[in-house]
XYZ file of N, CA and C in Angstrom:
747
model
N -6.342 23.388 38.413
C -5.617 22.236 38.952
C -6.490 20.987 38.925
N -7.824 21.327 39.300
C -8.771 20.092 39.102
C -8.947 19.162 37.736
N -8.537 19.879 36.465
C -9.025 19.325 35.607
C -7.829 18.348 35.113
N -6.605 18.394 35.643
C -5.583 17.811 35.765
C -5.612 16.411 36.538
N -6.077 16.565 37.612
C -6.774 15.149 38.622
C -7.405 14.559 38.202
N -8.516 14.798 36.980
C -9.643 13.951 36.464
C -9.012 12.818 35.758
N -7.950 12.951 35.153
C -7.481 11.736 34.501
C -7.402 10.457 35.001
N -6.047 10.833 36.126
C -5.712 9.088 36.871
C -6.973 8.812 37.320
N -8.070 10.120 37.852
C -8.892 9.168 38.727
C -10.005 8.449 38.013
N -9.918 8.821 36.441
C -10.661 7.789 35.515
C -9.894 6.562 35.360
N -8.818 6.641 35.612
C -8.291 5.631 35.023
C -8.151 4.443 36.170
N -8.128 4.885 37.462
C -8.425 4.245 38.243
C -9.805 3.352 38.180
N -11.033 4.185 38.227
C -12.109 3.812 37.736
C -12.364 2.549 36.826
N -11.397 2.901 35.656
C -11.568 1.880 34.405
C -11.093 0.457 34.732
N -9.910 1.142 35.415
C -8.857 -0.367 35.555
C -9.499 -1.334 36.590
N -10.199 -0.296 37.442
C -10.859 -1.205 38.437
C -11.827 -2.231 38.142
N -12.463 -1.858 37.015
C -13.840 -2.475 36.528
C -13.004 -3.559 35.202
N -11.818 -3.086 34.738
C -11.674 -3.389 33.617
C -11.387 -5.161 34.388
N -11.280 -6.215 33.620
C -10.465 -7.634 33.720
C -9.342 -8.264 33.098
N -8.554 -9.052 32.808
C -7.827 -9.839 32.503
C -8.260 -11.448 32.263
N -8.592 -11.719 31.117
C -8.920 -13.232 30.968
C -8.428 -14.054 30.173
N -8.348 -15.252 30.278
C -7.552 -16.123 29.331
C -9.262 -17.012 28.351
N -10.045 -16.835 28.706
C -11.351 -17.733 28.288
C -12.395 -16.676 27.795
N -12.931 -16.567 26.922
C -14.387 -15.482 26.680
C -15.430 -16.685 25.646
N -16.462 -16.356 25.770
C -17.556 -16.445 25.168
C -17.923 -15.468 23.721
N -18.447 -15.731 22.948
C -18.604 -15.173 21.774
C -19.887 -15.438 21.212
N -21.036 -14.443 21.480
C -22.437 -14.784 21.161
C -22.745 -13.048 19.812
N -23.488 -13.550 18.845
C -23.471 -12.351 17.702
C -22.901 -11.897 17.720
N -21.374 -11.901 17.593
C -20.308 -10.754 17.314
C -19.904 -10.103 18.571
N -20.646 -10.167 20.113
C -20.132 -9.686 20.522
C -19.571 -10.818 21.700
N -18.900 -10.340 22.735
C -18.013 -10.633 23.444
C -18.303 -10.747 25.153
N -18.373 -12.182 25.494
C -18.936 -12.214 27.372
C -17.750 -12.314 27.874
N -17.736 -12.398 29.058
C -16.903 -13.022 29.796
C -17.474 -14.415 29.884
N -16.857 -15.372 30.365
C -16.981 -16.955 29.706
C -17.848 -17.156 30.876
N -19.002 -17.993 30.688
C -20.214 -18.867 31.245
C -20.808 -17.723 31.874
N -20.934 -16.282 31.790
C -21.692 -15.295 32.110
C -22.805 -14.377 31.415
N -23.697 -13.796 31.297
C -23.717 -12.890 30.591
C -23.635 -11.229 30.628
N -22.367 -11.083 31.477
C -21.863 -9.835 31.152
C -20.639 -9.523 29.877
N -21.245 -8.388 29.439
C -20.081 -7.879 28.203
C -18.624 -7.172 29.102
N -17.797 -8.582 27.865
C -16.355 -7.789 28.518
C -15.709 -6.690 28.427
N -15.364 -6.042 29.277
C -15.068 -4.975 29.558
C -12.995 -5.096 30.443
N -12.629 -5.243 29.662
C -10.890 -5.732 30.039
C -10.210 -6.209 28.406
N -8.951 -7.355 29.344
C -8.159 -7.616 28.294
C -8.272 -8.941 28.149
N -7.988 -9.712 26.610
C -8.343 -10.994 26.532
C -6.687 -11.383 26.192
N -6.497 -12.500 26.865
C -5.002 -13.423 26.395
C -5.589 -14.290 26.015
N -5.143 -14.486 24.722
C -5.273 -15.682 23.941
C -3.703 -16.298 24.010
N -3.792 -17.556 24.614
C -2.598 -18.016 24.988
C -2.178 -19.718 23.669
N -1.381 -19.824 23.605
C -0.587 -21.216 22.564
C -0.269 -22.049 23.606
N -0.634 -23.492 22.785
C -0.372 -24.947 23.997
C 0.456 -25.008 24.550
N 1.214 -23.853 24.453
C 3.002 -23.936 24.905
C 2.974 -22.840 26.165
N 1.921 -22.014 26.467
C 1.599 -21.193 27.148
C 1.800 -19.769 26.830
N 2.423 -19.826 26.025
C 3.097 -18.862 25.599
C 1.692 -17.958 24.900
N 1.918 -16.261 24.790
C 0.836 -15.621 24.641
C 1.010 -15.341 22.700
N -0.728 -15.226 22.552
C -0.547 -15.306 20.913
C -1.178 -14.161 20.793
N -2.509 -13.997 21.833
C -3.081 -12.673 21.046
C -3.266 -11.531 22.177
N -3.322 -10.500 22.400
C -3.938 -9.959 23.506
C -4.913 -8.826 22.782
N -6.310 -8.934 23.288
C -6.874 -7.933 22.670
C -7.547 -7.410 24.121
N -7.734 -5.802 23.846
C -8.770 -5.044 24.418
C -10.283 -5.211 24.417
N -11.409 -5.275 25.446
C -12.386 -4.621 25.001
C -12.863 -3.843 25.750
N -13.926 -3.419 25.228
C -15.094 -2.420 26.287
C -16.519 -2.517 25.492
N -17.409 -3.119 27.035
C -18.639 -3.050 26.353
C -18.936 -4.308 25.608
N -17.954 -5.709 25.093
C -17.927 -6.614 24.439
C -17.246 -6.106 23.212
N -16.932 -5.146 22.827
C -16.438 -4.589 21.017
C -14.681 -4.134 22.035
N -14.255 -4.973 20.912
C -13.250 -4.491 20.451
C -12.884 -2.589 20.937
N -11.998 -2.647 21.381
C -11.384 -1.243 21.719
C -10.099 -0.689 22.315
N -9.335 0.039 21.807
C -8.215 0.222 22.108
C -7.405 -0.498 21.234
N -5.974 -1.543 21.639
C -5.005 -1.798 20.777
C -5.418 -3.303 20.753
N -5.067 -4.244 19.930
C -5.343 -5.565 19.764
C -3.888 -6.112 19.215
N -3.224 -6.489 19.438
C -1.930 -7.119 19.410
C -1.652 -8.246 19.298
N -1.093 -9.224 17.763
C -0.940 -10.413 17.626
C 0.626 -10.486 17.630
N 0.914 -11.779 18.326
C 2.822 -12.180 18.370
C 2.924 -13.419 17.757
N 4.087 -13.236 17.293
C 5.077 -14.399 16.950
C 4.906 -15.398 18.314
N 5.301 -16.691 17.380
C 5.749 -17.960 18.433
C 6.718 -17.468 19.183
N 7.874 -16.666 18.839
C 9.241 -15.767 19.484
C 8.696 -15.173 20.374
N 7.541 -14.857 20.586
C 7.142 -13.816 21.232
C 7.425 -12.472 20.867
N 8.097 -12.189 19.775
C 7.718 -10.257 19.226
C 6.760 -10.354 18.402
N 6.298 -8.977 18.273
C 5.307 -8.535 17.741
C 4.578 -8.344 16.239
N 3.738 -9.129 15.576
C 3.299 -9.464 14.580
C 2.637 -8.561 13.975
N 2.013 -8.152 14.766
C 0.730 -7.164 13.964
C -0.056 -6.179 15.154
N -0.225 -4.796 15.165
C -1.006 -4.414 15.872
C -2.295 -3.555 15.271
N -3.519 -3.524 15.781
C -4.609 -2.734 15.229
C -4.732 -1.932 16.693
N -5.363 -0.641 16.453
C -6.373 0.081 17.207
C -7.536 0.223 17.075
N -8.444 -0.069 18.105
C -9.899 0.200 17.782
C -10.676 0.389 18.235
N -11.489 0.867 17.905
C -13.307 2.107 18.182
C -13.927 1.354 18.556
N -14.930 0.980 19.185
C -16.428 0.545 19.183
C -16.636 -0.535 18.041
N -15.268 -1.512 18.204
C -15.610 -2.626 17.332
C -14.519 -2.535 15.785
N -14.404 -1.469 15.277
C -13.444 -0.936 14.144
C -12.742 -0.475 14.199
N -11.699 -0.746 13.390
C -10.550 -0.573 13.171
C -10.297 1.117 12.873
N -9.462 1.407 14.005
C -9.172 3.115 13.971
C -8.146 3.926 14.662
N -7.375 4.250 13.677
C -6.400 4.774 14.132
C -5.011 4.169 13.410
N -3.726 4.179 13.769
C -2.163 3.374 13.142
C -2.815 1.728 13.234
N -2.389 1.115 12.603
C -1.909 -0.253 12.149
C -0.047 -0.150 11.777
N -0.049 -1.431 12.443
C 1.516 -1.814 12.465
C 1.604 -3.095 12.008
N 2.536 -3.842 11.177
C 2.732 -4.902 10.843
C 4.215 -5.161 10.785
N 5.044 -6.438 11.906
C 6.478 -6.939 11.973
C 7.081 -7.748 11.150
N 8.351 -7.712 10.599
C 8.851 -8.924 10.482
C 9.054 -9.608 11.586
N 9.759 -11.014 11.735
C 9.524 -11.676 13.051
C 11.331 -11.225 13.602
N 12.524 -9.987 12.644
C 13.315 -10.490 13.126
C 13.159 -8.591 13.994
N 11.818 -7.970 13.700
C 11.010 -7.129 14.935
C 11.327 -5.593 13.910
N 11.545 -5.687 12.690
C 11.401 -4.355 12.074
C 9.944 -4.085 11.581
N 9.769 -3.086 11.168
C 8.618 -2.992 10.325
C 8.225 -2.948 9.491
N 6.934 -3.715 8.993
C 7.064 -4.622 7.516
C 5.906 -3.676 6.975
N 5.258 -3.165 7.757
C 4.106 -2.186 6.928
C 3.349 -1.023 8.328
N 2.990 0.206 7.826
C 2.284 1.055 8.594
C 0.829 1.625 7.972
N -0.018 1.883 8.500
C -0.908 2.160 7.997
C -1.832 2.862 8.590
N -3.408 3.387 8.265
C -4.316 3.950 9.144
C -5.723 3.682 8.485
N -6.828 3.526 9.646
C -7.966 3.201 9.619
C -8.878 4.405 9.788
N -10.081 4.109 9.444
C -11.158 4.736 9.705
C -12.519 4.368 9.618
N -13.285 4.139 10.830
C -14.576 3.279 10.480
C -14.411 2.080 10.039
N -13.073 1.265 10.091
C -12.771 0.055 9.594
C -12.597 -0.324 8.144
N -11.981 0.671 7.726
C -11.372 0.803 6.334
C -10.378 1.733 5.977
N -9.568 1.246 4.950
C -8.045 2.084 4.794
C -8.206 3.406 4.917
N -7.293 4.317 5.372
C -7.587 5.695 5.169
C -6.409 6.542 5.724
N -5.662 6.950 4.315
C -4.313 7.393 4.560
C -3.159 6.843 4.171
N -2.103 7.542 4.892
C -1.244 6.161 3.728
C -0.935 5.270 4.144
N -0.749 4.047 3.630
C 0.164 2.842 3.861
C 1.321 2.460 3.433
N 2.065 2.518 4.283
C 3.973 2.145 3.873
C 4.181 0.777 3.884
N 4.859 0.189 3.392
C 5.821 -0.702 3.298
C 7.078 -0.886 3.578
N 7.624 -1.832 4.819
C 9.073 -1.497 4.157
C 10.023 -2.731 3.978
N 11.154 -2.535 4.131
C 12.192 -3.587 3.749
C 12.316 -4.698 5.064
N 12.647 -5.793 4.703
C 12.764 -6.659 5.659
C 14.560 -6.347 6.558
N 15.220 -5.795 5.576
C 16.583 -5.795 6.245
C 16.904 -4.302 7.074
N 15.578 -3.285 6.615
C 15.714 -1.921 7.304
C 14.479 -1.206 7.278
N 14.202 -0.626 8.545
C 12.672 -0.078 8.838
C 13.120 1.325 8.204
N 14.049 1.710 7.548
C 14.276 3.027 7.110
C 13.711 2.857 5.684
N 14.440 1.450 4.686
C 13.742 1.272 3.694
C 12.303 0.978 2.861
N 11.884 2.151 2.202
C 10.804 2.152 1.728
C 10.692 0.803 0.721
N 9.382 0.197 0.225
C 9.372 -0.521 -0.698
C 8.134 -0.001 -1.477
N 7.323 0.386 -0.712
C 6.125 1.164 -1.535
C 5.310 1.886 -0.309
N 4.605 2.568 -1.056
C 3.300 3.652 0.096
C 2.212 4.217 -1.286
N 1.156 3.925 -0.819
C -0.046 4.147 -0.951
C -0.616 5.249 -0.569
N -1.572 5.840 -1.188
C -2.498 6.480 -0.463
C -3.791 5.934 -0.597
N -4.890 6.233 0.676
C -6.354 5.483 0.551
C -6.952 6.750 1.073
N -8.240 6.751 0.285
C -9.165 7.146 1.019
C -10.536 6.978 0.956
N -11.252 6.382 2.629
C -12.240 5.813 2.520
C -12.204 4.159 1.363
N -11.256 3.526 2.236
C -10.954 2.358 1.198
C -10.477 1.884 -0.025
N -10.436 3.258 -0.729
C -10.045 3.299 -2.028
C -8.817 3.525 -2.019
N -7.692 3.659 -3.190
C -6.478 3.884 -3.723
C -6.801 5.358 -4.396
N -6.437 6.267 -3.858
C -6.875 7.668 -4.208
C -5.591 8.740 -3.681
N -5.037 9.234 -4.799
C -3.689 9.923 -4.798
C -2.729 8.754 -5.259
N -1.525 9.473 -4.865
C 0.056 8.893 -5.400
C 0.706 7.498 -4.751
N 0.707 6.534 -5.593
C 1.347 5.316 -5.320
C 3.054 4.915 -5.506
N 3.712 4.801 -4.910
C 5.383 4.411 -5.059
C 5.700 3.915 -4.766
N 6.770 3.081 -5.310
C 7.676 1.847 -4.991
C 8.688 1.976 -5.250
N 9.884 1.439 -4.196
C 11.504 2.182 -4.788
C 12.285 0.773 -4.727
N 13.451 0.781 -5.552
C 14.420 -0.597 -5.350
C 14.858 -0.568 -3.955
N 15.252 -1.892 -3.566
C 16.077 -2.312 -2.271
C 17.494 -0.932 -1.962
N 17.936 -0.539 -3.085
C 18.964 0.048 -2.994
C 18.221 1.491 -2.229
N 16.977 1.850 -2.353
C 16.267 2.954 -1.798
C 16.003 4.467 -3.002
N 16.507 4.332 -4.238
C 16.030 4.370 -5.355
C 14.559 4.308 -5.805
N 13.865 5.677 -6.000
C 13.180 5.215 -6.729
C 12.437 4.660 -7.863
N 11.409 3.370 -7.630
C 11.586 2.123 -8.973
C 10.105 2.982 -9.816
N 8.932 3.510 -9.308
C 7.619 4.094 -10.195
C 6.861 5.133 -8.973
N 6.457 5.792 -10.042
C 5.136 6.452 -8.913
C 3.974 6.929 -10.209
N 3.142 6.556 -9.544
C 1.493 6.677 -10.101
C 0.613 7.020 -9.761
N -0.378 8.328 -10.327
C -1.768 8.688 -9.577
C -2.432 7.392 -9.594
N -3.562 7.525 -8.325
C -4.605 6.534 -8.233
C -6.106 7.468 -8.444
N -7.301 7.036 -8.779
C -8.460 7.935 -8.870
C -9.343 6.723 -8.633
N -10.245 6.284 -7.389
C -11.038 5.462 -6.907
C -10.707 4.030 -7.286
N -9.125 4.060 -7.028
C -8.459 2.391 -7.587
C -8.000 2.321 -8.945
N -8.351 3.392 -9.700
C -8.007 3.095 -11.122
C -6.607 3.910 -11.185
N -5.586 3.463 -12.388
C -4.544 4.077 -12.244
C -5.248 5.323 -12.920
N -4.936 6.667 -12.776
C -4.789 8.119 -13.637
C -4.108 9.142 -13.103
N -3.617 9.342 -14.270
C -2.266 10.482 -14.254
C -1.183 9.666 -15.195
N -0.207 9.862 -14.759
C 1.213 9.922 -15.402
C 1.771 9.016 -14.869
N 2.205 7.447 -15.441
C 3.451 7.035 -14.768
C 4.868 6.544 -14.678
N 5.573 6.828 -14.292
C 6.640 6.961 -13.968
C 7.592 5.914 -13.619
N 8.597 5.327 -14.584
C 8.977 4.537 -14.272
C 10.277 4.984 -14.024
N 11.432 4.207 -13.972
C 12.805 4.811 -13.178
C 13.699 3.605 -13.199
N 14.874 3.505 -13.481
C 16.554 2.279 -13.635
C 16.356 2.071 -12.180
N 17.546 1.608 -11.542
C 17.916 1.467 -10.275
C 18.607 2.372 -10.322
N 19.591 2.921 -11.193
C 20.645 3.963 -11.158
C 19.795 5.321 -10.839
N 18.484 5.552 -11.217
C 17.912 6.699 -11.422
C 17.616 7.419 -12.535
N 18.000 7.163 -13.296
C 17.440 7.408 -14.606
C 16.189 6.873 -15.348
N 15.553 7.904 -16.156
C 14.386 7.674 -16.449
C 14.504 6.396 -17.471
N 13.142 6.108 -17.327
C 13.276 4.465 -18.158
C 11.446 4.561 -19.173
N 10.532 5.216 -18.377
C 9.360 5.120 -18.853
C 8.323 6.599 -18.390
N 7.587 6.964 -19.368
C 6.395 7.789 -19.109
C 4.868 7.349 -19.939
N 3.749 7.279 -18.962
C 2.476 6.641 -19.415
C 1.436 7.387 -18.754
N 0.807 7.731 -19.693
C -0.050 8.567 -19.568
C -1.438 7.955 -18.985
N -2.436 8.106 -18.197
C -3.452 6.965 -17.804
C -4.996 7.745 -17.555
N -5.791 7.538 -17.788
C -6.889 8.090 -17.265
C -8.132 7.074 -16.891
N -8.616 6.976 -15.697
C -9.508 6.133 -15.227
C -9.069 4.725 -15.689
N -8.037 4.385 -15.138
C -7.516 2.283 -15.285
C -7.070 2.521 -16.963
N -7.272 3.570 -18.190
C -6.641 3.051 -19.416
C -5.619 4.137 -19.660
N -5.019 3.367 -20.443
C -3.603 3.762 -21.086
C -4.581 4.718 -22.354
N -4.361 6.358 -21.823
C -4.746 7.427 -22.569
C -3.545 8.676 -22.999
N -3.403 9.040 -24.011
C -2.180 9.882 -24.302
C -0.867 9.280 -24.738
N 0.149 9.627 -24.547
C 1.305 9.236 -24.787
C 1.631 8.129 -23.877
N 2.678 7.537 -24.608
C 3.535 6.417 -23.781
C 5.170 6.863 -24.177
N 5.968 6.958 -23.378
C 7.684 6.910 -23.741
C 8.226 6.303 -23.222
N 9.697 6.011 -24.190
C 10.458 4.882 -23.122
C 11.906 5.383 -23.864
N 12.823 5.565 -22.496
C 13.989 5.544 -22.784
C 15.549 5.093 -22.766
N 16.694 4.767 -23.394
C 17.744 3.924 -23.014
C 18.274 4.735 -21.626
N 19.037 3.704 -21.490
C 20.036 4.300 -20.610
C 20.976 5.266 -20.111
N 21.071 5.648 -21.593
C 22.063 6.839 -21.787
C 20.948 8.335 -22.077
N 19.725 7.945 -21.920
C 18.922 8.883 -21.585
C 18.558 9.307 -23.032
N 18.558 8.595 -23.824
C 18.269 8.847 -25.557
C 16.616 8.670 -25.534
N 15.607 8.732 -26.388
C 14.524 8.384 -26.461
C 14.340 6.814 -27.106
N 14.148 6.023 -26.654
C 13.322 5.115 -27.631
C 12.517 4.784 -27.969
N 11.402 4.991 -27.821
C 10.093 4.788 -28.288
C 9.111 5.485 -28.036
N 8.338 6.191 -28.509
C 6.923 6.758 -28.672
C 5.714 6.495 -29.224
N 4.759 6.504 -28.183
C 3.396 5.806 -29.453
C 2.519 6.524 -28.202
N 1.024 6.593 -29.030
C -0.234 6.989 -28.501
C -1.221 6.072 -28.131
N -1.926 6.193 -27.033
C -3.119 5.427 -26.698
C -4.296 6.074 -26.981
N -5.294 5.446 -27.369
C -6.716 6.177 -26.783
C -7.316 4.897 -26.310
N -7.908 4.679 -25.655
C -9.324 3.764 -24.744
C -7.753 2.375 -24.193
N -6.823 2.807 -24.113
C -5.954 1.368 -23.793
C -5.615 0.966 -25.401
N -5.910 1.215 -26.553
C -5.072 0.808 -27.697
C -4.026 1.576 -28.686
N -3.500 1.188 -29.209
C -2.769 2.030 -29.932
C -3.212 2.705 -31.061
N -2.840 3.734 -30.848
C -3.781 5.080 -31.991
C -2.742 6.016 -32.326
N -2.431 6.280 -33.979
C -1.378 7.010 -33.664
C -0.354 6.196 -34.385
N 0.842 7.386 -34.392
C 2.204 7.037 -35.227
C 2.862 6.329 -33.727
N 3.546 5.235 -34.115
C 4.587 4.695 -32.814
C 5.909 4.801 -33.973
N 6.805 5.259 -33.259
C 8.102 5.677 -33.354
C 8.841 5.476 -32.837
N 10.136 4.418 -32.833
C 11.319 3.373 -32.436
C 12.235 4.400 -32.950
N 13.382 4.158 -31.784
C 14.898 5.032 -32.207
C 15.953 4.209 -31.574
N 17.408 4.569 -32.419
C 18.447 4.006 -31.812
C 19.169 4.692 -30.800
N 19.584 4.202 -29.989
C 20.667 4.487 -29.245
C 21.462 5.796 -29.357
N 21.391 6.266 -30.671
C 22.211 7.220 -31.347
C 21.315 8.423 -31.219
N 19.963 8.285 -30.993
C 18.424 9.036 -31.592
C 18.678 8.953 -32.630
N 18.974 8.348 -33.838
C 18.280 8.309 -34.830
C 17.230 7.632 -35.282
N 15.894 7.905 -35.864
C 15.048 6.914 -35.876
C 15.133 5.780 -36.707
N 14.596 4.573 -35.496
C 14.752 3.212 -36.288
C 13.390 2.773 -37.109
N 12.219 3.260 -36.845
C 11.085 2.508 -37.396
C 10.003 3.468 -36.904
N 8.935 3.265 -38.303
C 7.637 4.336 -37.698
C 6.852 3.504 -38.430
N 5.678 3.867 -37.747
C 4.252 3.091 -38.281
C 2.938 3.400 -37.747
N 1.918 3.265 -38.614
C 0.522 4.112 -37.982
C -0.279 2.841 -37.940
N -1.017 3.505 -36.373
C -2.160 2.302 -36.207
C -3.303 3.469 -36.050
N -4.502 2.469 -35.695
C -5.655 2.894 -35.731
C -6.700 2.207 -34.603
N -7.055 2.522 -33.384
C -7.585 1.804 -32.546
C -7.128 0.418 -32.530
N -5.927 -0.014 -32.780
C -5.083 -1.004 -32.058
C -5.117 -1.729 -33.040
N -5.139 -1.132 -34.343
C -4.869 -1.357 -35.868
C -3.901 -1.141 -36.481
N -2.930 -1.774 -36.732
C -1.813 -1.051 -37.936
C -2.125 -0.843 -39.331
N -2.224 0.209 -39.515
C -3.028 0.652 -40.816
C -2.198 1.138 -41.935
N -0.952 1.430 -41.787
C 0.200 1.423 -42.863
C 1.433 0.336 -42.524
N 2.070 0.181 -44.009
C 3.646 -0.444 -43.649
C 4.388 0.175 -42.685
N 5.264 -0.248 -42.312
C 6.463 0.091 -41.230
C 7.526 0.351 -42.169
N 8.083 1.343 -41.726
C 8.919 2.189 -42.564
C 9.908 2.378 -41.801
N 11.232 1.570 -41.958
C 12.572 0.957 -41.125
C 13.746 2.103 -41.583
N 14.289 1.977 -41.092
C 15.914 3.126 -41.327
C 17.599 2.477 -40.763
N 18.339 2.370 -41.117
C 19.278 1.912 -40.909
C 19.744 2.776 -39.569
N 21.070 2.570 -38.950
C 21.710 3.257 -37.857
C 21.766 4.775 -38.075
N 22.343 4.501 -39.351
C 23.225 6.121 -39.698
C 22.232 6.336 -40.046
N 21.005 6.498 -40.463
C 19.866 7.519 -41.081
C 19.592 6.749 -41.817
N 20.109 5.863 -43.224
C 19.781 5.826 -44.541
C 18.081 5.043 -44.534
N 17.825 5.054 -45.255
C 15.966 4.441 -45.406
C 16.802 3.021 -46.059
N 15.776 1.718 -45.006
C 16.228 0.302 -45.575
C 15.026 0.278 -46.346
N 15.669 -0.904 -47.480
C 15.069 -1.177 -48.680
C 13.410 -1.910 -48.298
């Protein structure tokens, strides 16, 4: 039963010691209470000429800690961080001003870590993209979908660089593109297709150039045009075909 009691009566503790101020001091990064030199240990209002409140942050110790919360002139909520011993840790929240949510995210040691969403200004249900980070970087699967909630691409990430496969997509849902990537270059195949889900185009990369037969088709799949390059060389004629098959002159 005792270990149940320990809580409020910390929290009593804290709140007692903790303050409320509208004024602080700011000496090397860290944080007084104003014309003193004790480190603040409470909450800071940063207030607008209008009185109205703009920022409220936590501290303890002078650093930053707990939630830090910036508002709109409206007074809803703009942006929130959580934080450690000075860094950023834990959810991040970011508003539109008409109070949905415009982005989510997470920290660690004061750098990205995990995913970050995006979303629509007209619905906190709608995705617009999400990330993955880790340790600051863009590391794993990146996506972005149309307004309609459709998805528009998705792409590996490997320390910020695009690699893997990516994926492009219509609004309707149908495939539109495949690209092959390794460390930021366009490596392997590239495809692209109509609407009606036919192939149109094929060609090869190596280092980001074109290497390889690229191959154009119609609508019909029949092929419209082929031609060989060579490290981002075209090294033969282009060799064209009419609709119906026949070879143009």
């Amino acid at each position: 039963m005792m270990k149940y009691l320990l809580v409020p009566l910390l929290c009593l503790s804290f709140s007692a010691s903790a303050l409320n101020v509208d004024s602080i001091d700011i000496r090397a990064g860290m944080v007084y209470q104003e014309n003193t030199d004790m480190l603040l240990t409470g909450t800071y209002n940063q207030k607008r000429s209008n009185g109205k409140l703009k920022k409220k942050v936590n501290y303890r110790n002078g650093l930053k800690s707990g939630l830090s919360t910036k508002y709109y002139s409206s007074g809803t909520v703009e942006t929130e961080y959580s934080y450690k011993d000075g860094n950023k840790s834990g959810e991040y929240r970011a508003f539109f001003k008409n109070g949905y949510a415009e982005e989510i995210g997470y920290y660690r040691g004061d750098i990205k870590h995990g995913e970050f969403t995006q979303y629509s200004k007209k619905s906190s249900d709608l995705k617009v993209s999400q990330t993955h980070y880790s340790d600051g970087h863009k590391n794993g699967l990146k996506r972005e979908w149309y307004k309609s909630g459709e998805l528009k691409e998705a792409i590996g990430y490997l320390n910020d660089k695009k690699d893997g496969v990516k994926v492009e997509y219509a609004n309707n849902g149908s495939l539109e593109s495949k690209t092959e990537y390794k460390l930021g270059e366009k490596q392997g195949k590239e495809q692209e297709w109509y609407s009606n889900g036919s192939l149109k185009e094929e060609k090869n990369y190596l280092h980001d150039e074109k290497h390889g037969t690229v191959v154009k088709y119609y609508d019909n799949g029949k092929k419209k045009s082929e031609v060989e390059y060579e490290y981002g060389k075209k090294v033969s004629k282009v060799v064209k075909w009419e609709k119906n098959g026949q070879l143009k002159d």
